[in-house]
PDB file of C-alpha atoms and ligand atoms in Angstrom:
ATOM      1  CA  UNK O   1     -12.935  -8.976  15.615  1.00 94.00           C
ATOM      2  CA  UNK O   2     -13.161  -5.090  12.887  1.00 98.00           C
ATOM      3  CA  UNK O   3     -13.491  -7.129   9.946  1.00 98.00           C
ATOM      4  CA  UNK O   4     -15.333 -10.246  10.495  1.00 98.00           C
ATOM      5  CA  UNK O   5     -16.615 -11.168   7.162  1.00 97.00           C
ATOM      6  CA  UNK O   6     -13.947  -8.299   5.291  1.00 98.00           C
ATOM      7  CA  UNK O   7     -12.194  -9.812   2.226  1.00 98.00           C
ATOM      8  CA  UNK O   8      -9.319  -7.300   2.015  1.00 99.00           C
ATOM      9  CA  UNK O   9      -6.558  -7.513  -0.942  1.00 99.00           C
ATOM     10  CA  UNK O  10      -3.020  -6.054  -0.500  1.00 99.00           C
ATOM     11  CA  UNK O  11      -0.298  -5.449  -2.646  1.00 99.00           C
ATOM     12  CA  UNK O  12       3.016  -6.166  -2.143  1.00 98.00           C
ATOM     13  CA  UNK O  13       1.683  -8.062   0.865  1.00 98.00           C
ATOM     14  CA  UNK O  14       4.172 -11.042   1.154  1.00 98.00           C
ATOM     15  CA  UNK O  15       7.062  -8.883   3.430  1.00 98.00           C
ATOM     16  CA  UNK O  16       7.285  -5.534   5.379  1.00 98.00           C
ATOM     17  CA  UNK O  17       4.676  -2.984   5.319  1.00 98.00           C
ATOM     18  CA  UNK O  18       2.334  -5.287   3.494  1.00 98.00           C
ATOM     19  CA  UNK O  19       2.722  -7.818   5.429  1.00 98.00           C
ATOM     20  CA  UNK O  20       2.224  -6.498   8.595  1.00 98.00           C
ATOM     21  CA  UNK O  21      -1.132  -5.079   7.230  1.00 99.00           C
ATOM     22  CA  UNK O  22      -2.211  -8.318   5.612  1.00 99.00           C
ATOM     23  CA  UNK O  23      -1.523  -9.657   9.266  1.00 98.00           C
ATOM     24  CA  UNK O  24      -3.179  -7.484  11.110  1.00 98.00           C
ATOM     25  CA  UNK O  25      -6.216  -7.270   8.802  1.00 99.00           C
ATOM     26  CA  UNK O  26      -6.305 -11.137   9.290  1.00 98.00           C
ATOM     27  CA  UNK O  27      -6.259 -11.077  13.307  1.00 98.00           C
ATOM     28  CA  UNK O  28      -9.599  -9.061  12.870  1.00 98.00           C
ATOM     29  CA  UNK O  29     -10.874 -11.385  10.706  1.00 98.00           C
ATOM     30  CA  UNK O  30     -10.557 -10.286   7.269  1.00 98.00           C
ATOM     31  CA  UNK O  31      -9.999 -12.606   4.857  1.00 98.00           C
ATOM     32  CA  UNK O  32      -6.832 -11.748   2.808  1.00 99.00           C
ATOM     33  CA  UNK O  33      -5.481 -11.915  -1.098  1.00 99.00           C
ATOM     34  CA  UNK O  34      -1.835 -11.133  -1.050  1.00 98.00           C
ATOM     35  CA  UNK O  35      -1.153 -10.047  -4.893  1.00 98.00           C
ATOM     36  CA  UNK O  36       2.931 -10.059  -4.981  1.00 98.00           C
ATOM     37  CA  UNK O  37       5.657 -10.371  -7.901  1.00 98.00           C
ATOM     38  CA  UNK O  38       7.400 -12.996  -5.927  1.00 98.00           C
ATOM     39  CA  UNK O  39       4.787 -16.013  -5.575  1.00 98.00           C
ATOM     40  CA  UNK O  40       6.602 -17.939  -3.536  1.00 98.00           C
ATOM     41  CA  UNK O  41       6.909 -14.985  -0.689  1.00 98.00           C
ATOM     42  CA  UNK O  42       3.963 -14.586  -1.024  1.00 98.00           C
ATOM     43  CA  UNK O  43       2.591 -17.944  -0.582  1.00 98.00           C
ATOM     44  CA  UNK O  44       4.316 -18.469   2.778  1.00 98.00           C
ATOM     45  CA  UNK O  45       2.490 -14.505   3.817  1.00 98.00           C
ATOM     46  CA  UNK O  46      -0.837 -16.928   2.800  1.00 98.00           C
ATOM     47  CA  UNK O  47      -0.518 -19.904   4.935  1.00 98.00           C
ATOM     48  CA  UNK O  48       1.042 -18.146   7.435  1.00 98.00           C
ATOM     49  CA  UNK O  49      -2.752 -16.080   7.576  1.00 98.00           C
ATOM     50  CA  UNK O  50      -4.170 -19.177   7.331  1.00 98.00           C
ATOM     51  CA  UNK O  51      -2.406 -19.785  10.513  1.00 98.00           C
ATOM     52  CA  UNK O  52      -4.776 -17.545  12.334  1.00 97.00           C
ATOM     53  CA  UNK O  53      -7.806 -19.016  11.187  1.00 97.00           C
ATOM     54  CA  UNK O  54      -8.839 -16.617   7.918  1.00 98.00           C
ATOM     55  CA  UNK O  55      -9.129 -17.629   4.083  1.00 98.00           C
ATOM     56  CA  UNK O  56      -5.665 -16.482   2.578  1.00 98.00           C
ATOM     57  CA  UNK O  57      -4.564 -16.588  -0.969  1.00 98.00           C
ATOM     58  CA  UNK O  58      -1.482 -16.093  -2.567  1.00 98.00           C
ATOM     59  CA  UNK O  59      -1.461 -14.219  -6.411  1.00 98.00           C
ATOM     60  CA  UNK O  60       1.979 -13.772  -8.524  1.00 98.00           C
ATOM     61  CA  UNK O  61       0.864 -10.351  -9.785  1.00 98.00           C
ATOM     62  CA  UNK O  62       2.985  -7.311 -11.378  1.00 99.00           C
ATOM     63  CA  UNK O  63       0.885  -4.367 -10.357  1.00 99.00           C
ATOM     64  CA  UNK O  64       2.316  -2.383 -13.259  1.00 99.00           C
ATOM     65  CA  UNK O  65       0.417  -4.396 -15.610  1.00 98.00           C
ATOM     66  CA  UNK O  66      -3.465  -4.382 -16.365  1.00 98.00           C
ATOM     67  CA  UNK O  67      -3.613  -7.627 -16.888  1.00 98.00           C
ATOM     68  CA  UNK O  68      -2.977  -8.457 -13.427  1.00 98.00           C
ATOM     69  CA  UNK O  69      -4.334  -6.595 -11.635  1.00 98.00           C
ATOM     70  CA  UNK O  70      -7.483  -7.580 -12.738  1.00 98.00           C
ATOM     71  CA  UNK O  71      -6.556 -11.158 -12.440  1.00 98.00           C
ATOM     72  CA  UNK O  72      -5.886 -10.552  -8.884  1.00 98.00           C
ATOM     73  CA  UNK O  73      -9.522  -8.800  -8.381  1.00 98.00           C
ATOM     74  CA  UNK O  74     -10.692 -11.520  -9.760  1.00 98.00           C
ATOM     75  CA  UNK O  75      -8.495 -14.260  -7.620  1.00 98.00           C
ATOM     76  CA  UNK O  76     -10.550 -12.515  -4.833  1.00 98.00           C
ATOM     77  CA  UNK O  77     -14.563 -12.246  -5.939  1.00 98.00           C
ATOM     78  CA  UNK O  78     -13.606 -15.912  -7.450  1.00 98.00           C
ATOM     79  CA  UNK O  79     -12.245 -17.133  -4.235  1.00 98.00           C
ATOM     80  CA  UNK O  80     -14.241 -14.866  -1.482  1.00 98.00           C
ATOM     81  CA  UNK O  81     -17.402 -13.574  -3.606  1.00 98.00           C
ATOM     82  CA  UNK O  82     -16.724 -10.075  -2.302  1.00 98.00           C
ATOM     83  CA  UNK O  83     -13.672  -7.652  -2.094  1.00 98.00           C
ATOM     84  CA  UNK O  84     -14.175  -5.179   0.792  1.00 98.00           C
ATOM     85  CA  UNK O  85     -10.724  -3.381   1.536  1.00 99.00           C
ATOM     86  CA  UNK O  86      -7.752  -2.543  -1.238  1.00 99.00           C
ATOM     87  CA  UNK O  87      -4.723  -1.628  -0.222  1.00 99.00           C
ATOM     88  CA  UNK O  88      -1.850  -0.267  -2.699  1.00 99.00           C
ATOM     89  CA  UNK O  89       1.361  -0.976  -0.905  1.00 98.00           C
ATOM     90  CA  UNK O  90       3.374  -2.798  -3.886  1.00 98.00           C
ATOM     91  CA  UNK O  91       5.814   0.128  -4.389  1.00 98.00           C
ATOM     92  CA  UNK O  92       9.881   0.502  -5.373  1.00 97.00           C
ATOM     93  CA  UNK O  93      12.294   2.700  -5.532  1.00 96.00           C
ATOM     94  CA  UNK O  94      15.481   3.485  -8.002  1.00 97.00           C
ATOM     95  CA  UNK O  95      16.880   6.663  -6.102  1.00 95.00           C
ATOM     96  CA  UNK O  96      19.522   8.450  -8.484  1.00 96.00           C
ATOM     97  CA  UNK O  97      20.074  12.110  -8.640  1.00 97.00           C
ATOM     98  CA  UNK O  98      18.162  13.775 -11.108  1.00 98.00           C
ATOM     99  CA  UNK O  99      21.563  13.712 -13.765  1.00 98.00           C
ATOM    100  CA  UNK O 100      21.789  10.197 -12.989  1.00 98.00           C
ATOM    101  CA  UNK O 101      18.461   9.217 -13.574  1.00 98.00           C
ATOM    102  CA  UNK O 102      18.134   6.759 -16.246  1.00 98.00           C
ATOM    103  CA  UNK O 103      14.236   7.192 -18.209  1.00 98.00           C
ATOM    104  CA  UNK O 104      13.624   3.457 -17.120  1.00 98.00           C
ATOM    105  CA  UNK O 105      14.676   4.063 -13.302  1.00 98.00           C
ATOM    106  CA  UNK O 106      11.328   7.277 -13.863  1.00 98.00           C
ATOM    107  CA  UNK O 107       9.682   5.275 -15.898  1.00 99.00           C
ATOM    108  CA  UNK O 108       9.677   1.474 -13.817  1.00 99.00           C
ATOM    109  CA  UNK O 109       9.217   3.446 -10.341  1.00 98.00           C
ATOM    110  CA  UNK O 110       6.377   6.110 -11.956  1.00 99.00           C
ATOM    111  CA  UNK O 111       4.545   2.463 -13.322  1.00 99.00           C
ATOM    112  CA  UNK O 112       4.878   0.386 -10.246  1.00 99.00           C
ATOM    113  CA  UNK O 113       3.991   2.917  -7.912  1.00 99.00           C
ATOM    114  CA  UNK O 114       1.174   5.306  -9.354  1.00 99.00           C
ATOM    115  CA  UNK O 115      -0.245   3.150 -12.532  1.00 99.00           C
ATOM    116  CA  UNK O 116       0.184  -0.176 -10.166  1.00 99.00           C
ATOM    117  CA  UNK O 117      -2.237   1.910  -7.699  1.00 99.00           C
ATOM    118  CA  UNK O 118      -4.820   2.737 -10.885  1.00 99.00           C
ATOM    119  CA  UNK O 119      -4.864  -0.181 -12.206  1.00 99.00           C
ATOM    120  CA  UNK O 120      -5.096  -2.497  -8.698  1.00 99.00           C
ATOM    121  CA  UNK O 121      -8.277   0.361  -7.944  1.00 99.00           C
ATOM    122  CA  UNK O 122      -9.572   0.415 -11.385  1.00 98.00           C
ATOM    123  CA  UNK O 123      -9.532  -3.753 -11.404  1.00 98.00           C
ATOM    124  CA  UNK O 124     -11.479  -3.701  -8.105  1.00 98.00           C
ATOM    125  CA  UNK O 125     -14.066  -0.612  -8.769  1.00 98.00           C
ATOM    126  CA  UNK O 126     -16.520  -2.538 -10.494  1.00 97.00           C
ATOM    127  CA  UNK O 127     -17.324  -5.233  -7.408  1.00 98.00           C
ATOM    128  CA  UNK O 128     -17.621  -2.200  -4.526  1.00 98.00           C
ATOM    129  CA  UNK O 129     -19.502   0.041  -6.330  1.00 98.00           C
ATOM    130  CA  UNK O 130     -22.321  -2.833  -7.432  1.00 98.00           C
ATOM    131  CA  UNK O 131     -21.290  -3.547  -2.920  1.00 98.00           C
ATOM    132  CA  UNK O 132     -21.951   0.285  -2.949  1.00 98.00           C
ATOM    133  CA  UNK O 133     -19.481   0.356   0.217  1.00 98.00           C
ATOM    134  CA  UNK O 134     -15.554  -0.294  -0.168  1.00 98.00           C
ATOM    135  CA  UNK O 135     -12.390  -0.041   1.212  1.00 98.00           C
ATOM    136  CA  UNK O 136      -9.053   1.997  -0.588  1.00 99.00           C
ATOM    137  CA  UNK O 137      -5.791   2.913   0.873  1.00 99.00           C
ATOM    138  CA  UNK O 138      -3.116   3.893  -1.107  1.00 99.00           C
ATOM    139  CA  UNK O 139       0.109   3.902   0.807  1.00 99.00           C
ATOM    140  CA  UNK O 140       2.207   6.771  -0.190  1.00 99.00           C
ATOM    141  CA  UNK O 141       5.489   8.744   1.409  1.00 98.00           C
ATOM    142  CA  UNK O 142       6.121  11.677   3.155  1.00 98.00           C
ATOM    143  CA  UNK O 143       8.651  11.827   0.538  1.00 97.00           C
ATOM    144  CA  UNK O 144       5.427  12.782  -1.414  1.00 98.00           C
ATOM    145  CA  UNK O 145       4.424  15.321   0.611  1.00 98.00           C
ATOM    146  CA  UNK O 146       7.769  17.592   0.740  1.00 97.00           C
ATOM    147  CA  UNK O 147      10.173  16.040  -1.507  1.00 97.00           C
ATOM    148  CA  UNK O 148      13.733  14.398  -1.077  1.00 94.00           C
ATOM    149  CA  UNK O 149      16.863  14.576  -3.291  1.00 94.00           C
ATOM    150  CA  UNK O 150      17.389  11.717  -4.808  1.00 94.00           C
ATOM    151  CA  UNK O 151      14.145  10.695  -5.330  1.00 96.00           C
ATOM    152  CA  UNK O 152      12.429  12.899  -7.429  1.00 98.00           C
ATOM    153  CA  UNK O 153      11.193   9.540  -9.886  1.00 98.00           C
ATOM    154  CA  UNK O 154       9.829   8.339  -6.205  1.00 98.00           C
ATOM    155  CA  UNK O 155       8.280  11.849  -5.183  1.00 98.00           C
ATOM    156  CA  UNK O 156       6.932  12.606  -7.934  1.00 99.00           C
ATOM    157  CA  UNK O 157       4.736   8.729  -8.313  1.00 99.00           C
ATOM    158  CA  UNK O 158       3.734   9.105  -4.498  1.00 99.00           C
ATOM    159  CA  UNK O 159       2.848  13.128  -4.707  1.00 99.00           C
ATOM    160  CA  UNK O 160       0.742  11.076  -7.932  1.00 99.00           C
ATOM    161  CA  UNK O 161      -0.754   8.738  -5.201  1.00 99.00           C
ATOM    162  CA  UNK O 162      -2.171  11.269  -2.755  1.00 99.00           C
ATOM    163  CA  UNK O 163      -3.884  13.577  -6.013  1.00 99.00           C
ATOM    164  CA  UNK O 164      -5.613  10.243  -7.201  1.00 99.00           C
ATOM    165  CA  UNK O 165      -6.725   9.238  -3.814  1.00 99.00           C
ATOM    166  CA  UNK O 166      -8.404  12.510  -3.720  1.00 99.00           C
ATOM    167  CA  UNK O 167     -10.023  12.823  -6.746  1.00 99.00           C
ATOM    168  CA  UNK O 168     -10.923   8.756  -6.269  1.00 98.00           C
ATOM    169  CA  UNK O 169     -12.533   9.988  -3.217  1.00 99.00           C
ATOM    170  CA  UNK O 170     -14.581  12.512  -4.451  1.00 98.00           C
ATOM    171  CA  UNK O 171     -15.048  10.172  -7.216  1.00 98.00           C
ATOM    172  CA  UNK O 172     -16.652   6.977  -5.599  1.00 98.00           C
ATOM    173  CA  UNK O 173     -17.894   8.664  -1.886  1.00 98.00           C
ATOM    174  CA  UNK O 174     -21.860   8.754  -3.443  1.00 98.00           C
ATOM    175  CA  UNK O 175     -20.727   4.786  -3.525  1.00 98.00           C
ATOM    176  CA  UNK O 176     -19.763   4.925   0.287  1.00 98.00           C
ATOM    177  CA  UNK O 177     -16.193   4.240  -0.754  1.00 98.00           C
ATOM    178  CA  UNK O 178     -13.802   5.862   0.884  1.00 98.00           C
ATOM    179  CA  UNK O 179      -9.942   6.180  -0.186  1.00 99.00           C
ATOM    180  CA  UNK O 180      -7.230   7.627   2.018  1.00 99.00           C
ATOM    181  CA  UNK O 181      -3.703   7.387   1.955  1.00 99.00           C
ATOM    182  CA  UNK O 182      -1.443   6.759   4.767  1.00 99.00           C
ATOM    183  CA  UNK O 183       1.869   8.461   4.405  1.00 99.00           C
ATOM    184  CA  UNK O 184       4.616   6.547   6.268  1.00 98.00           C
ATOM    185  CA  UNK O 185       8.247   8.278   7.615  1.00 98.00           C
ATOM    186  CA  UNK O 186      11.088   6.044   7.553  1.00 97.00           C
ATOM    187  CA  UNK O 187      10.228   2.586   8.338  1.00 98.00           C
ATOM    188  CA  UNK O 188      12.144  -0.571   9.257  1.00 96.00           C
ATOM    189  CA  UNK O 189      11.914  -2.790   6.080  1.00 96.00           C
ATOM    190  CA  UNK O 190      14.343  -4.117   3.352  1.00 93.00           C
ATOM    191  CA  UNK O 191      13.382  -1.330   1.552  1.00 91.00           C
ATOM    192  CA  UNK O 192      15.078   0.829   4.297  1.00 92.00           C
ATOM    193  CA  UNK O 193      18.048  -1.330   5.275  1.00 91.00           C
ATOM    194  CA  UNK O 194      20.361  -0.681   2.672  1.00 85.00           C
ATOM    195  CA  UNK O 195      19.957   2.907   3.261  1.00 86.00           C
ATOM    196  CA  UNK O 196      23.696   4.003   3.777  1.00 87.00           C
ATOM    197  CA  UNK O 197      24.484   5.219   8.101  1.00 90.00           C
ATOM    198  CA  UNK O 198      24.500   8.747   6.977  1.00 89.00           C
ATOM    199  CA  UNK O 199      21.364   9.107   5.437  1.00 86.00           C
ATOM    200  CA  UNK O 200      19.754   7.192   8.189  1.00 90.00           C
ATOM    201  CA  UNK O 201      20.856   9.542  10.895  1.00 92.00           C
ATOM    202  CA  UNK O 202      19.372  12.919   8.801  1.00 90.00           C
ATOM    203  CA  UNK O 203      15.942  11.231   9.093  1.00 90.00           C
ATOM    204  CA  UNK O 204      16.746  10.021  12.730  1.00 94.00           C
ATOM    205  CA  UNK O 205      17.479  13.926  13.185  1.00 96.00           C
ATOM    206  CA  UNK O 206      13.936  14.809  11.398  1.00 96.00           C
ATOM    207  CA  UNK O 207      12.186  12.685  13.790  1.00 98.00           C
ATOM    208  CA  UNK O 208      10.674  14.157  16.968  1.00 98.00           C
ATOM    209  CA  UNK O 209       9.309  10.696  18.410  1.00 98.00           C
ATOM    210  CA  UNK O 210      13.062   9.695  18.322  1.00 95.00           C
ATOM    211  CA  UNK O 211      12.596   6.285  16.422  1.00 96.00           C
ATOM    212  CA  UNK O 212      11.951   4.759  13.273  1.00 96.00           C
ATOM    213  CA  UNK O 213       8.869   3.470  12.523  1.00 98.00           C
ATOM    214  CA  UNK O 214       7.757  -0.686  12.892  1.00 98.00           C
ATOM    215  CA  UNK O 215       5.590  -1.973  10.142  1.00 98.00           C
ATOM    216  CA  UNK O 216       3.063  -2.518  12.531  1.00 98.00           C
ATOM    217  CA  UNK O 217       2.203   0.942  12.961  1.00 98.00           C
ATOM    218  CA  UNK O 218       2.188   1.922   9.267  1.00 99.00           C
ATOM    219  CA  UNK O 219      -1.020  -1.452   9.372  1.00 99.00           C
ATOM    220  CA  UNK O 220      -2.516   0.120  12.408  1.00 98.00           C
ATOM    221  CA  UNK O 221      -3.182   3.450  10.603  1.00 99.00           C
ATOM    222  CA  UNK O 222      -4.246   0.815   8.122  1.00 99.00           C
ATOM    223  CA  UNK O 223      -6.646  -1.267   9.924  1.00 98.00           C
ATOM    224  CA  UNK O 224      -8.450   2.244  11.269  1.00 98.00           C
ATOM    225  CA  UNK O 225      -8.994   3.777   8.066  1.00 98.00           C
ATOM    226  CA  UNK O 226     -10.223  -0.195   6.889  1.00 98.00           C
ATOM    227  CA  UNK O 227     -13.006  -0.029   9.749  1.00 98.00           C
ATOM    228  CA  UNK O 228     -16.276   0.644  10.411  1.00 97.00           C
ATOM    229  CA  UNK O 229     -14.755   3.839  12.962  1.00 98.00           C
ATOM    230  CA  UNK O 230     -13.048   5.576   9.348  1.00 98.00           C
ATOM    231  CA  UNK O 231     -16.314   5.862   8.036  1.00 98.00           C
ATOM    232  CA  UNK O 232     -16.646   8.940   7.394  1.00 98.00           C
ATOM    233  CA  UNK O 233     -12.966   9.640   6.770  1.00 98.00           C
ATOM    234  CA  UNK O 234     -12.735   9.850   2.980  1.00 99.00           C
ATOM    235  CA  UNK O 235      -9.739  11.937   0.944  1.00 99.00           C
ATOM    236  CA  UNK O 236      -6.958  12.257   3.695  1.00 99.00           C
ATOM    237  CA  UNK O 237      -3.344  11.760   4.041  1.00 98.00           C
ATOM    238  CA  UNK O 238      -2.180  10.452   7.282  1.00 98.00           C
ATOM    239  CA  UNK O 239       1.227  10.673   8.258  1.00 98.00           C
ATOM    240  CA  UNK O 240       2.927   8.357  10.386  1.00 98.00           C
ATOM    241  CA  UNK O 241       6.298   9.216  10.476  1.00 98.00           C
ATOM    242  CA  UNK O 242       6.829  10.295  13.884  1.00 98.00           C
ATOM    243  CA  UNK O 243       6.189  13.486  13.564  1.00 98.00           C
ATOM    244  CA  UNK O 244       8.586  14.048  11.001  1.00 97.00           C
ATOM    245  CA  UNK O 245       5.785  16.606   8.549  1.00 97.00           C
ATOM    246  CA  UNK O 246       3.555  18.592  10.600  1.00 96.00           C
TER     247      UNK O 246
HETATM  248  P1  LIG Y   1       9.526  -3.713   0.506  1.00 62.42           P
HETATM  249  O1  LIG Y   1      10.611  -3.322  -0.269  1.00 62.42           O
HETATM  250  O2  LIG Y   1       9.900  -4.374   1.843  1.00 62.42           O
HETATM  251  O3  LIG Y   1       8.387  -4.639   0.009  1.00 62.42           O
HETATM  252  C1  LIG Y   1       7.751  -3.798  -0.870  1.00 62.42           C
HETATM  253  C2  LIG Y   1       6.634  -5.276  -1.867  1.00 62.42           C
HETATM  254  O4  LIG Y   1       5.545  -5.089  -2.883  1.00 62.42           O
HETATM  255  C3  LIG Y   1       7.545  -6.871  -1.958  1.00 62.42           C
HETATM  256  O5  LIG Y   1       6.823  -7.925  -1.263  1.00 62.42           O
HETATM  257  C4  LIG Y   1       7.484  -6.644  -3.596  1.00 62.42           C
HETATM  258  O6  LIG Y   1       8.212  -8.204  -3.618  1.00 62.42           O
HETATM  259  C5  LIG Y   1       6.174  -6.247  -3.761  1.00 62.42           C
HETATM  260  N1  LIG Y   1       6.670  -5.563  -5.591  1.00 62.42           N
HETATM  261  C6  LIG Y   1       7.323  -4.990  -5.516  1.00 62.42           C
HETATM  262  N2  LIG Y   1       7.525  -5.255  -6.738  1.00 62.42           N
HETATM  263  C7  LIG Y   1       6.128  -5.407  -7.481  1.00 62.42           C
HETATM  264  C8  LIG Y   1       5.041  -5.102  -8.039  1.00 62.42           C
HETATM  265  N3  LIG Y   1       5.319  -4.408  -9.655  1.00 62.42           N
HETATM  266  N4  LIG Y   1       4.267  -5.818  -8.123  1.00 62.42           N
HETATM  267  C9  LIG Y   1       4.004  -6.329  -6.915  1.00 62.42           C
HETATM  268  N5  LIG Y   1       4.314  -6.090  -5.702  1.00 62.42           N
HETATM  269  C10 LIG Y   1       5.827  -5.677  -5.730  1.00 62.42           C
HETATM  270  O7  LIG Y   1       8.633  -2.189   0.506  1.00 62.42           O
HETATM  271  P2  LIG Y   1       8.163  -1.876   2.247  1.00 62.42           P
HETATM  272  O8  LIG Y   1       9.718  -0.577   2.556  1.00 62.42           O
HETATM  273  O9  LIG Y   1       7.188  -2.516   2.560  1.00 62.42           O
HETATM  274  O10 LIG Y   1       7.079  -0.726   1.642  1.00 62.42           O
HETATM  275  C11 LIG Y   1       5.560  -0.610   1.169  1.00 62.42           C
HETATM  276  C12 LIG Y   1       5.126   0.584   0.473  1.00 62.42           C
HETATM  277  O11 LIG Y   1       5.532   1.520   1.570  1.00 62.42           O
HETATM  278  C13 LIG Y   1       5.669   0.843  -0.451  1.00 62.42           C
HETATM  279  O12 LIG Y   1       4.627   1.149  -1.175  1.00 62.42           O
HETATM  280  C14 LIG Y   1       6.909   2.017  -0.135  1.00 62.42           C
HETATM  281  O13 LIG Y   1       6.880   2.613  -1.274  1.00 62.42           O
HETATM  282  C15 LIG Y   1       6.104   2.902   1.241  1.00 62.42           C
HETATM  283  N6  LIG Y   1       6.185   3.586   1.716  1.00 62.42           N
HETATM  284  C16 LIG Y   1       7.438   2.280   2.779  1.00 62.42           C
HETATM  285  C17 LIG Y   1       8.386   3.288   3.243  1.00 62.42           C
HETATM  286  C18 LIG Y   1       9.847   3.212   4.357  1.00 62.42           C
HETATM  287  O14 LIG Y   1      10.105   3.423   5.389  1.00 62.42           O
HETATM  288  N7  LIG Y   1       9.647   1.866   4.042  1.00 62.42           N
HETATM  289  C19 LIG Y   1       8.509   4.577   3.889  1.00 62.42           C
HETATM  290  C20 LIG Y   1       7.220   5.609   2.877  1.00 62.42           C
HETATM  291  C21 LIG Y   1       6.974   4.785   2.105  1.00 62.42           C
END
């Protein structure tokens, strides 16, 4: 029970990587608040987490909206009395080559992936600063490190998340709050299931470990960053990518 008595918020926690993280945290004793655009799916996730014997709550929220992020944090605080861990996981893609990328393709990806992480972090910051402890885990991507044709908006948002991570790690270290990022590589989720076979094969050929990752692979890294075992680690980007980027 590495997270006994801890309270975690996981954005985009109703499926994919976010759900795997929520499950992993709950299995280690954390109460989990699942914030997601899709309230029905979030409710199903929370009901599943409760079966693991922890408190769980579903909150409808669009992380791109400041008020929604504030509502998410206040729900967690009102129900559980503290916030120990925030996982900024909600993310979207609108992949197109630059000349076909519309202004709205750009704006919405930056709003959800980058501003969403800012909004939610700001919403929990006061509580964590007051508690003089906290863990913030941002789900970035390897493409935020190396770029990817067709993903200028997404890669820029994830590179932004890495800059946000390092800046806030410096800002909040004095209050015992760590801020780290995980950069997943190619993980089997809804986000990647619709990719054309040629793109999938191109990714596979670049993975030394020779397989796609699972949401659980990412969740294991998140658990480490949320646990006491990582208390001397901040401002880092951990690639969970089968060796794709090294
Ligand atoms: P997914 O598409 O399966 O799940 C995303 C979740 O976020 C969904 O539950 C969705 O409803 C929610 N969501 C979307 N927009 C939201 C918003 N505005 N506010 C609140 N919730 C919102 O995606 P997946 O694959 O689980 O991705 C999770 C994170 O991991 C994302 O940040 C993604 O960029 C990142 N990632 C995924 C990789 C992959 O290969 N699947 C690789 C690298 C990073």
